Short mmCIF file of C-alpha atoms and ligand atoms in Angstrom, two decimals:
data_model
loop_
_atom_site.label_atom_id
_atom_site.label_comp_id
_atom_site.label_asym_id
_atom_site.label_seq_id
_atom_site.Cartn_x
_atom_site.Cartn_y
_atom_site.Cartn_z
CA MET A 1 -94.89 53.81 37.85
CA GLU A 2 -93.75 57.41 38.29
CA ARG A 3 -93.97 59.13 41.51
CA ILE A 4 -96.76 61.24 42.34
CA GLY A 5 -97.24 64.46 44.23
CA LEU A 6 -98.29 63.98 47.75
CA GLU A 7 -101.26 66.27 46.55
CA GLU A 8 -102.44 64.78 43.40
CA ALA A 9 -102.47 61.07 45.14
CA VAL A 10 -104.77 62.41 47.70
CA GLU A 11 -107.11 63.57 44.55
CA ARG A 12 -106.75 60.79 43.52
CA LEU A 13 -108.30 58.81 46.73
CA ILE A 14 -110.92 61.65 47.00
CA GLY A 15 -112.11 60.99 43.44
CA VAL A 16 -112.89 57.41 44.55
CA SER A 17 -113.71 58.39 48.36
CA ALA A 18 -117.81 58.33 48.58
CA PRO A 19 -118.68 60.80 51.16
CA ILE A 20 -120.87 58.91 53.78
CA GLU A 21 -124.46 58.96 52.88
CA GLU A 22 -125.82 56.62 55.25
CA THR A 23 -127.59 58.84 58.66
CA ARG A 24 -128.63 57.79 62.21
CA GLN A 25 -131.12 59.16 64.96
CA LEU A 26 -129.34 59.58 67.56
CA ALA A 27 -129.83 60.50 71.40
CA LEU A 28 -128.32 63.86 71.77
CA GLU A 29 -125.71 62.66 74.11
CA ASP A 30 -124.67 60.03 71.72
CA GLY A 31 -124.39 62.71 69.48
CA LEU A 32 -121.52 64.03 70.57
CA GLY A 33 -118.69 64.31 68.14
CA ARG A 34 -120.84 63.56 64.96
CA VAL A 35 -121.78 65.33 61.55
CA LEU A 36 -125.67 66.52 61.45
CA ALA A 37 -127.12 65.58 58.53
CA GLN A 38 -129.50 68.10 58.64
CA GLU A 39 -130.12 71.61 59.70
CA TYR A 40 -131.81 72.33 63.27
CA ARG A 41 -133.87 75.57 63.59
CA ALA A 42 -135.26 77.23 67.24
CA ALA A 43 -138.95 76.47 67.58
CA PHE A 44 -139.06 79.19 69.98
CA PRO A 45 -137.33 82.18 71.50
CA GLN A 46 -134.29 82.00 74.01
CA PRO A 47 -135.46 82.76 77.01
CA PRO A 48 -138.85 81.60 76.25
CA PHE A 49 -140.07 84.41 78.49
CA ASN A 50 -138.76 87.67 79.99
CA ARG A 51 -136.82 86.64 82.62
CA SER A 52 -135.86 87.83 86.12
CA PRO A 53 -131.91 87.63 86.51
CA LEU A 54 -132.46 88.03 90.26
CA ASP A 55 -134.24 87.66 93.24
CA GLY A 56 -136.30 90.39 94.51
CA TYR A 57 -139.89 92.04 92.89
CA ALA A 58 -141.34 92.58 89.63
CA LEU A 59 -143.06 95.65 89.50
CA ARG A 60 -143.49 99.00 87.29
CA ALA A 61 -139.83 101.67 87.61
CA LYS A 62 -143.69 104.59 87.23
CA ASP A 63 -143.83 103.21 90.95
CA THR A 64 -140.65 103.85 92.32
CA ALA A 65 -140.27 107.34 90.59
CA GLY A 66 -138.16 109.34 93.80
CA ALA A 67 -137.67 106.22 96.18
CA SER A 68 -134.51 106.32 98.07
CA LYS A 69 -133.88 104.77 101.58
CA ASP A 70 -135.51 107.69 103.41
CA ARG A 71 -138.10 107.90 101.19
CA PRO A 72 -139.10 104.27 100.24
CA ALA A 73 -141.79 103.27 97.70
CA VAL A 74 -144.07 101.01 99.08
CA LEU A 75 -145.84 98.46 96.86
CA LYS A 76 -148.33 95.47 97.65
CA VAL A 77 -146.80 92.35 97.08
CA ILE A 78 -149.94 90.28 95.21
CA ASP A 79 -147.64 87.02 94.23
CA LYS A 80 -144.69 84.49 95.33
CA ILE A 81 -142.78 82.57 92.33
CA MET A 82 -140.03 80.35 92.10
CA ALA A 83 -138.25 80.00 88.89
CA GLY A 84 -140.15 76.96 86.75
CA ARG A 85 -143.95 78.83 87.61
CA VAL A 86 -145.67 81.39 86.51
CA SER A 87 -147.32 84.01 88.03
CA GLU A 88 -151.47 84.00 87.23
CA LYS A 89 -151.50 87.58 88.73
CA THR A 90 -150.87 90.73 86.33
CA VAL A 91 -149.25 93.83 88.21
CA LEU A 92 -150.34 96.94 88.14
CA PRO A 93 -149.66 100.43 89.51
CA GLY A 94 -148.81 100.09 93.39
CA THR A 95 -148.86 96.37 93.21
CA ALA A 96 -145.45 93.85 93.32
CA VAL A 97 -144.45 90.48 92.20
CA ARG A 98 -142.16 88.87 94.39
CA LEU A 99 -139.78 86.66 92.44
CA MET A 100 -136.88 84.38 92.16
CA THR A 101 -134.04 84.07 89.93
CA GLY A 102 -135.06 82.36 86.54
CA ALA A 103 -138.65 82.82 87.13
CA PRO A 104 -140.53 84.67 84.62
CA VAL A 105 -141.21 88.66 84.52
CA PRO A 106 -145.68 88.73 85.15
CA GLU A 107 -147.28 90.56 83.08
CA GLY A 108 -147.61 94.49 83.96
CA ALA A 109 -144.11 94.63 85.01
CA ASP A 110 -141.69 96.67 83.65
CA CYS A 111 -138.72 95.56 85.51
CA VAL A 112 -136.81 94.49 88.76
CA VAL A 113 -135.47 95.39 91.75
CA GLY A 114 -133.23 93.05 93.61
CA GLN A 115 -133.59 92.11 96.68
CA GLU A 116 -131.15 94.24 98.28
CA ASP A 117 -132.43 97.46 97.35
CA THR A 118 -136.02 96.51 99.42
CA ASP A 119 -136.72 95.34 102.76
CA TYR A 120 -137.52 91.34 101.68
CA GLY A 121 -141.48 92.53 102.63
CA GLU A 122 -144.18 89.66 102.45
CA THR A 123 -146.99 91.47 101.97
CA CYS A 124 -146.04 95.15 101.79
CA VAL A 125 -142.77 96.15 100.38
CA ARG A 126 -140.70 98.98 100.56
CA VAL A 127 -138.04 100.13 97.23
CA TYR A 128 -135.27 102.26 98.32
CA ARG A 129 -134.06 103.73 94.92
CA GLU A 130 -135.31 104.67 92.08
CA LEU A 131 -136.03 102.20 88.53
CA ARG A 132 -135.53 102.22 85.12
CA VAL A 133 -138.01 100.67 82.84
CA HIS A 134 -136.51 97.24 81.76
CA GLU A 135 -133.86 97.21 84.65
CA ASN A 136 -132.84 93.94 85.84
CA MET A 137 -134.98 91.87 83.21
CA VAL A 138 -133.55 89.56 80.50
CA ASP A 139 -135.71 89.71 77.46
CA ALA A 140 -137.11 86.99 75.89
CA GLY A 141 -135.13 85.93 72.45
CA GLU A 142 -132.32 87.61 73.95
CA ASP A 143 -130.42 84.62 72.83
CA TYR A 144 -131.56 83.59 70.05
CA GLN A 145 -135.20 84.13 67.94
CA ALA A 146 -137.98 81.23 66.80
CA GLY A 147 -136.69 80.11 63.36
CA THR A 148 -132.73 81.09 64.17
CA VAL A 149 -130.72 78.34 62.63
CA LEU A 150 -129.02 76.81 65.28
CA MET A 151 -127.08 74.42 63.76
CA GLU A 152 -126.47 74.16 59.73
CA LYS A 153 -125.97 70.40 58.46
CA GLY A 154 -122.55 69.24 57.92
CA GLU A 155 -121.95 70.58 61.50
CA ARG A 156 -119.97 68.83 64.08
CA ILE A 157 -121.41 68.28 67.56
CA ASP A 158 -119.00 69.72 70.08
CA ALA A 159 -119.95 70.41 74.06
CA VAL A 160 -121.24 74.26 72.63
CA ALA A 161 -123.28 72.55 70.27
CA ALA A 162 -124.65 69.77 72.34
CA GLY A 163 -125.61 72.64 74.97
CA ILE A 164 -126.99 74.56 72.21
CA LEU A 165 -129.66 71.85 70.87
CA ALA A 166 -130.06 70.69 74.47
CA GLY A 167 -131.19 74.44 75.39
CA ALA A 168 -133.58 74.60 72.14
CA GLY A 169 -135.23 71.58 73.63
CA ILE A 170 -133.63 68.76 70.72
CA GLY A 171 -133.53 65.74 72.57
CA GLU A 172 -132.83 63.46 69.68
CA VAL A 173 -130.53 64.03 66.53
CA LYS A 174 -130.30 63.15 62.75
CA VAL A 175 -126.42 62.01 61.84
CA TYR A 176 -124.27 60.88 59.39
CA ARG A 177 -123.22 56.93 60.62
CA ARG A 178 -119.69 56.72 61.36
CA LEU A 179 -117.11 56.32 58.92
CA ARG A 180 -116.20 52.27 58.86
CA VAL A 181 -112.46 51.56 58.45
CA ALA A 182 -110.50 48.09 58.58
CA LEU A 183 -106.97 48.14 59.41
CA PHE A 184 -104.46 45.24 58.81
CA THR A 185 -100.64 45.44 59.97
CA THR A 186 -98.20 42.69 57.45
CA GLY A 187 -95.11 41.31 58.27
CA ASP A 188 -94.24 37.60 58.93
CA GLU A 189 -91.45 39.35 61.37
CA VAL A 190 -94.32 41.55 62.95
CA ALA A 191 -95.37 40.05 66.62
CA ALA A 192 -98.76 40.84 69.02
CA PRO A 193 -97.17 42.92 72.10
CA GLY A 194 -97.78 40.29 75.03
CA GLU A 195 -96.67 37.40 73.27
CA SER A 196 -93.21 36.36 73.10
CA CYS A 197 -90.78 37.80 70.53
CA GLU A 198 -88.70 35.29 68.55
CA ALA A 199 -85.11 35.92 67.36
CA GLY A 200 -85.56 38.01 64.18
CA LYS A 201 -88.81 39.34 65.00
CA ILE A 202 -90.42 43.18 66.04
CA TYR A 203 -93.34 43.22 68.21
CA ASP A 204 -96.53 45.10 66.16
CA SER A 205 -95.99 49.27 66.91
CA ASN A 206 -98.19 50.06 63.38
CA ARG A 207 -101.10 48.38 64.94
CA TYR A 208 -101.53 50.28 68.06
CA LEU A 209 -99.78 53.53 66.58
CA LEU A 210 -102.93 53.63 63.66
CA TRP A 211 -105.39 52.23 65.41
CA GLY A 212 -104.58 54.72 68.70
CA ARG A 213 -104.30 57.98 65.95
CA LEU A 214 -107.73 57.01 64.09
CA LYS A 215 -109.31 57.29 67.94
CA GLU A 216 -107.90 60.49 68.03
CA LEU A 217 -109.20 61.95 65.05
CA GLY A 218 -112.49 60.11 66.09
CA ILE A 219 -112.44 57.39 63.93
CA GLU A 220 -113.16 53.55 65.66
CA PRO A 221 -111.78 51.32 63.21
CA VAL A 222 -113.82 48.05 62.89
CA CYS A 223 -111.34 45.33 62.49
CA TRP A 224 -107.37 45.62 63.43
CA GLU A 225 -105.98 42.69 62.71
CA HIS A 226 -102.16 41.75 61.87
CA ILE A 227 -101.78 39.07 58.69
CA GLY A 228 -98.16 37.98 57.68
CA ASP A 229 -96.99 38.05 54.55
CA GLU A 230 -98.85 35.94 52.07
CA ALA A 231 -100.82 37.97 49.47
CA GLU A 232 -103.57 35.07 49.42
CA MET A 233 -104.37 36.13 53.27
CA ALA A 234 -104.24 39.27 52.74
CA ALA A 235 -106.40 39.54 49.61
CA GLU A 236 -109.06 37.12 51.42
CA ARG A 237 -109.09 39.54 54.63
CA ILE A 238 -109.38 42.47 52.71
CA ALA A 239 -112.20 40.17 50.70
CA ALA A 240 -114.45 39.38 53.57
CA LEU A 241 -114.55 42.64 55.18
CA ILE A 242 -114.12 45.27 51.85
CA SER A 243 -118.52 45.14 51.75
CA GLU A 244 -118.79 46.13 55.92
CA VAL A 245 -116.10 49.18 55.46
CA ASP A 246 -116.00 52.20 53.83
CA MET A 247 -111.89 52.24 53.41
CA VAL A 248 -109.09 49.87 54.16
CA LEU A 249 -105.61 50.41 55.72
CA THR A 250 -102.96 48.30 55.54
CA THR A 251 -99.32 48.81 56.99
CA GLY A 252 -96.35 46.94 54.93
CA GLY A 253 -95.42 44.75 51.94
CA VAL A 254 -95.48 48.04 49.67
CA SER A 255 -91.75 48.48 48.52
CA VAL A 256 -90.38 46.36 46.32
CA GLY A 257 -88.49 43.41 47.97
CA GLU A 258 -89.59 39.39 47.16
CA LYS A 259 -92.00 39.88 49.83
CA ASP A 260 -94.09 43.22 49.30
CA ILE A 261 -96.75 41.57 48.60
CA MET A 262 -99.59 44.24 48.63
CA HIS A 263 -98.49 44.78 44.56
CA ASP A 264 -99.92 41.23 44.19
CA VAL A 265 -102.71 41.73 46.45
CA VAL A 266 -104.05 44.29 43.76
CA SER A 267 -104.00 41.62 41.30
CA ILE A 268 -105.02 39.10 42.90
CA LEU A 269 -108.55 41.40 43.94
CA ASN A 270 -108.50 42.90 40.68
CA GLY A 271 -107.98 45.78 42.22
CA ASP A 272 -107.39 49.19 40.11
CA ARG A 273 -104.36 50.53 40.54
CA LEU A 274 -104.26 54.54 41.65
CA PHE A 275 -101.14 54.73 42.81
CA TRP A 276 -97.77 53.51 43.97
CA ARG A 277 -95.18 55.59 45.41
CA VAL A 278 -95.91 59.36 46.41
CA ALA A 279 -93.10 61.81 46.09
CA LEU A 280 -92.20 62.43 49.58
CA LYS A 281 -90.31 60.90 52.91
CA PRO A 282 -90.61 58.72 55.11
CA GLY A 283 -93.64 56.69 53.18
CA SER A 284 -93.08 57.05 50.35
CA PRO A 285 -93.70 53.50 48.62
CA VAL A 286 -97.11 53.91 49.56
CA LEU A 287 -99.81 52.00 46.93
CA ALA A 288 -103.69 52.50 47.06
CA PHE A 289 -106.06 50.68 45.06
CA ARG A 290 -109.65 50.58 44.25
CA PHE A 291 -111.65 47.62 45.67
CA GLN A 292 -115.56 47.45 45.30
CA GLY A 293 -115.37 51.35 45.07
CA LYS A 294 -113.73 51.64 47.96
CA PRO A 295 -110.56 53.01 49.08
CA VAL A 296 -107.94 50.40 49.87
CA ILE A 297 -104.35 52.81 51.31
CA CYS A 298 -101.48 50.50 51.97
CA LEU A 299 -98.89 52.56 53.90
CA SER A 300 -95.17 51.62 54.46
CA GLY A 301 -94.24 49.65 57.54
CA ASN A 302 -91.84 51.69 59.10
CA PRO A 303 -93.74 53.35 61.84
CA PHE A 304 -92.77 56.74 61.08
CA GLY A 305 -93.19 56.42 57.76
CA ALA A 306 -96.73 54.83 58.06
CA PHE A 307 -97.87 57.38 60.54
CA VAL A 308 -96.72 60.13 58.15
CA THR A 309 -98.45 58.88 55.51
CA LEU A 310 -101.58 58.90 57.79
CA GLU A 311 -101.34 62.12 58.78
CA MET A 312 -100.29 63.97 54.66
CA LEU A 313 -102.60 61.41 52.51
CA VAL A 314 -105.04 59.62 54.57
CA ARG A 315 -106.74 62.46 56.73
CA PRO A 316 -107.75 64.64 54.15
CA VAL A 317 -109.63 61.65 52.89
CA LEU A 318 -111.31 60.72 55.54
CA ALA A 319 -111.91 64.90 55.95
CA HIS A 320 -113.71 64.15 52.96
CA MET A 321 -115.41 60.47 53.72
CA THR A 322 -116.94 62.44 57.15
CA ARG A 323 -117.39 65.76 56.05
CA GLU A 324 -115.16 66.38 58.84
CA PRO A 325 -112.92 69.48 57.30
CA ARG A 326 -111.86 69.35 60.81
CA LEU A 327 -110.38 66.00 59.81
CA ALA A 328 -107.76 67.31 57.74
CA PRO A 329 -104.29 68.79 58.61
CA VAL A 330 -104.25 72.18 59.77
CA ARG A 331 -100.76 74.13 58.99
CA ARG A 332 -98.84 77.23 60.26
CA GLN A 333 -95.36 78.60 59.89
CA ALA A 334 -92.83 78.47 62.09
CA ARG A 335 -89.61 79.56 62.56
CA VAL A 336 -87.18 76.53 63.58
CA LYS A 337 -84.91 76.11 66.54
CA GLY A 338 -81.83 73.77 66.37
CA GLY A 339 -81.75 72.38 62.54
CA PHE A 340 -81.75 69.63 60.22
CA HIS A 341 -78.51 68.76 58.33
CA LYS A 342 -79.57 66.50 55.29
CA ARG A 343 -80.54 67.41 52.14
CA SER A 344 -83.80 66.72 50.90
CA ASN A 345 -84.35 65.33 46.85
CA VAL A 346 -88.12 65.42 47.54
CA ARG A 347 -90.55 67.03 49.88
CA ARG A 348 -89.46 65.74 53.51
CA PHE A 349 -91.95 65.43 56.54
CA ILE A 350 -89.91 65.11 60.07
CA ARG A 351 -91.47 65.39 63.27
CA GLY A 352 -91.11 68.39 66.02
CA SER A 353 -92.85 70.07 68.67
CA PHE A 354 -94.52 73.58 67.89
CA MET A 355 -95.36 76.11 70.40
CA ASP A 356 -95.57 80.06 70.03
CA GLY A 357 -94.76 80.19 66.32
CA CYS A 358 -91.43 78.21 67.11
CA VAL A 359 -90.65 74.38 65.80
CA VAL A 360 -88.33 72.93 68.22
CA LEU A 361 -86.29 69.76 66.26
CA PRO A 362 -85.41 66.38 67.84
CA GLU A 363 -81.65 66.25 68.13
CA GLU A 364 -81.69 62.84 66.34
CA GLY A 365 -83.44 60.15 65.55
CA HIS A 366 -85.41 61.20 62.07
CA ALA A 367 -85.44 57.77 60.52
CA SER A 368 -88.13 56.20 59.39
CA GLY A 369 -87.96 53.10 61.57
CA VAL A 370 -87.62 55.19 64.44
CA LEU A 371 -90.55 56.27 66.88
CA PHE A 372 -89.42 56.59 70.18
CA SER A 373 -88.22 60.43 69.33
CA MET A 374 -91.49 60.99 68.11
CA LYS A 375 -92.90 61.23 72.19
CA GLY A 376 -93.82 64.47 72.61
CA CYS A 377 -94.01 65.93 69.39
CA ASN A 378 -96.31 67.93 67.71
CA CYS A 379 -96.21 68.58 64.79
CA LEU A 380 -95.07 67.52 61.05
CA VAL A 381 -91.61 70.06 59.68
CA ASP A 382 -92.86 70.56 56.05
CA ILE A 383 -89.50 70.25 54.04
CA PRO A 384 -89.71 71.54 50.82
CA ALA A 385 -87.62 69.14 47.61
CA GLY A 386 -83.94 70.86 46.76
CA ASN A 387 -84.21 72.28 50.47
CA GLU A 388 -80.26 72.02 51.53
CA GLY A 389 -80.96 71.18 55.75
CA LEU A 390 -82.67 73.55 58.01
CA ALA A 391 -80.99 76.05 60.67
CA ASP A 392 -81.73 78.00 63.28
CA GLY A 393 -84.10 80.58 62.59
CA ASP A 394 -85.54 79.52 58.86
CA GLU A 395 -88.92 79.40 58.37
CA VAL A 396 -90.44 76.54 57.64
CA VAL A 397 -94.44 74.98 56.96
CA VAL A 398 -95.45 72.89 60.25
CA TRP A 399 -98.93 70.77 60.56
CA LEU A 400 -100.22 69.89 63.57
CA LEU A 401 -101.01 66.76 64.92
CA SER A 402 -104.17 67.89 66.68
CA CYS A 403 -106.71 65.87 68.11
CA ILE A 404 -110.68 66.07 67.28
CA VAL A 405 -111.56 64.07 70.03
P1 AMP B 1 -92.31 46.91 54.99
O1 AMP B 1 -92.93 48.15 54.83
O2 AMP B 1 -92.81 45.81 55.42
O3 AMP B 1 -90.83 46.56 53.81
O4 AMP B 1 -91.54 47.18 56.56
C1 AMP B 1 -90.76 48.37 56.43
C2 AMP B 1 -90.12 48.73 57.90
O5 AMP B 1 -90.85 48.23 58.88
C3 AMP B 1 -88.96 46.35 57.74
O6 AMP B 1 -88.57 46.72 58.65
C4 AMP B 1 -90.53 45.99 58.78
O7 AMP B 1 -89.80 44.92 59.79
C5 AMP B 1 -90.71 47.31 59.33
N1 AMP B 1 -92.28 46.67 60.02
C6 AMP B 1 -93.32 46.62 59.35
N2 AMP B 1 -94.55 46.22 60.08
C7 AMP B 1 -94.31 46.59 61.44
C8 AMP B 1 -95.38 46.85 62.05
N3 AMP B 1 -96.66 46.85 62.42
N4 AMP B 1 -94.69 47.72 63.48
C9 AMP B 1 -93.32 47.90 63.19
N5 AMP B 1 -92.87 47.66 62.20
C10 AMP B 1 -93.13 47.43 61.44
MG1 MG B 2 -92.41 44.20 55.11
#
């Protein structure tokens, strides 16, 4: 099978991956980070009433014409209201209502004077300056009018959205259900951290690396298991879980060795192979097939290879299925600091640290099995096929390892 390009591989996967249709009705506080399955409109203007932005007196501007410290306007105080209460009184000429910040401006009043411009009078108040109509009054609907679309279907509930929805009195939201992903690592040589590791074995980085990365992207795998290099067993676990998940991810066993079991898994499950091998480095032996209408994506076992293909190949598919465009990787233009001295026969991704338009490259530790040098890195540098090496000052494209939770 010919190697296909990364974009082609993403397209094939998207072609067999359906966006989530099922919805859930959740309390607003449980909806943070979720994607809305319906539009939300304002049932009333915000604020719902003309509001006083300070502690003072509501009055008629006309009554303060010519007022000054020496010649104050004297008004009769006919009521006193706190925020949360409504005055039954109408402010007629020569009267005022004492009110506190957040209280509705009563009928008849057309402005508010701050108490520091008065004598704080309780029954009668002296106003020491002239006021303009509308002064110190927040209009009903200053923020938005009734009927305004506050949130569109498909938008994500972040902190600001939660504040807007709550302000509109919306305590429950209809959202798409979460994506369900099963994650398997394979390999007889792989041991669980915390357990003993016999000679020749290594600990399972990938299970934590990919689980952690999925969580950083707002996706909690419904299961994350390790299975050995036994095709029958791997097929059995995938078959047992497929009806409960939307996607299966695996690592290891996709190359051309005797224990590269994932090829047999495709046959055992009678899956439709979508591709094997993508023209990129590292992680090129990635294999994908469709099983019971769902994508199964088998990444290379090398931790950095698995990571690169999760970012560049799997993330766009996650974005499509979750209807969350922010889940797709974000690109930036950057100037190289340092260098990378290898020729790239195929498109290659290396780790780097992006800041202020520059990307700093680690001096060493670029191999696909090396994870330690990834510490502190925040992007993947996209090196085109045929590149002879990167030198200080070269312009490159980088993909940010942003988190969305
Ligand atoms: P494979 O893709 O199975 O040929 O594995 C490629 C390399 O990655 C081998 O050196 C494996 O030992 C290593 N590897 C496979 N799975 C893991 C894992 N879960 N964690 C760390 N290294 C792994
Ligand atoms: Mg293996």
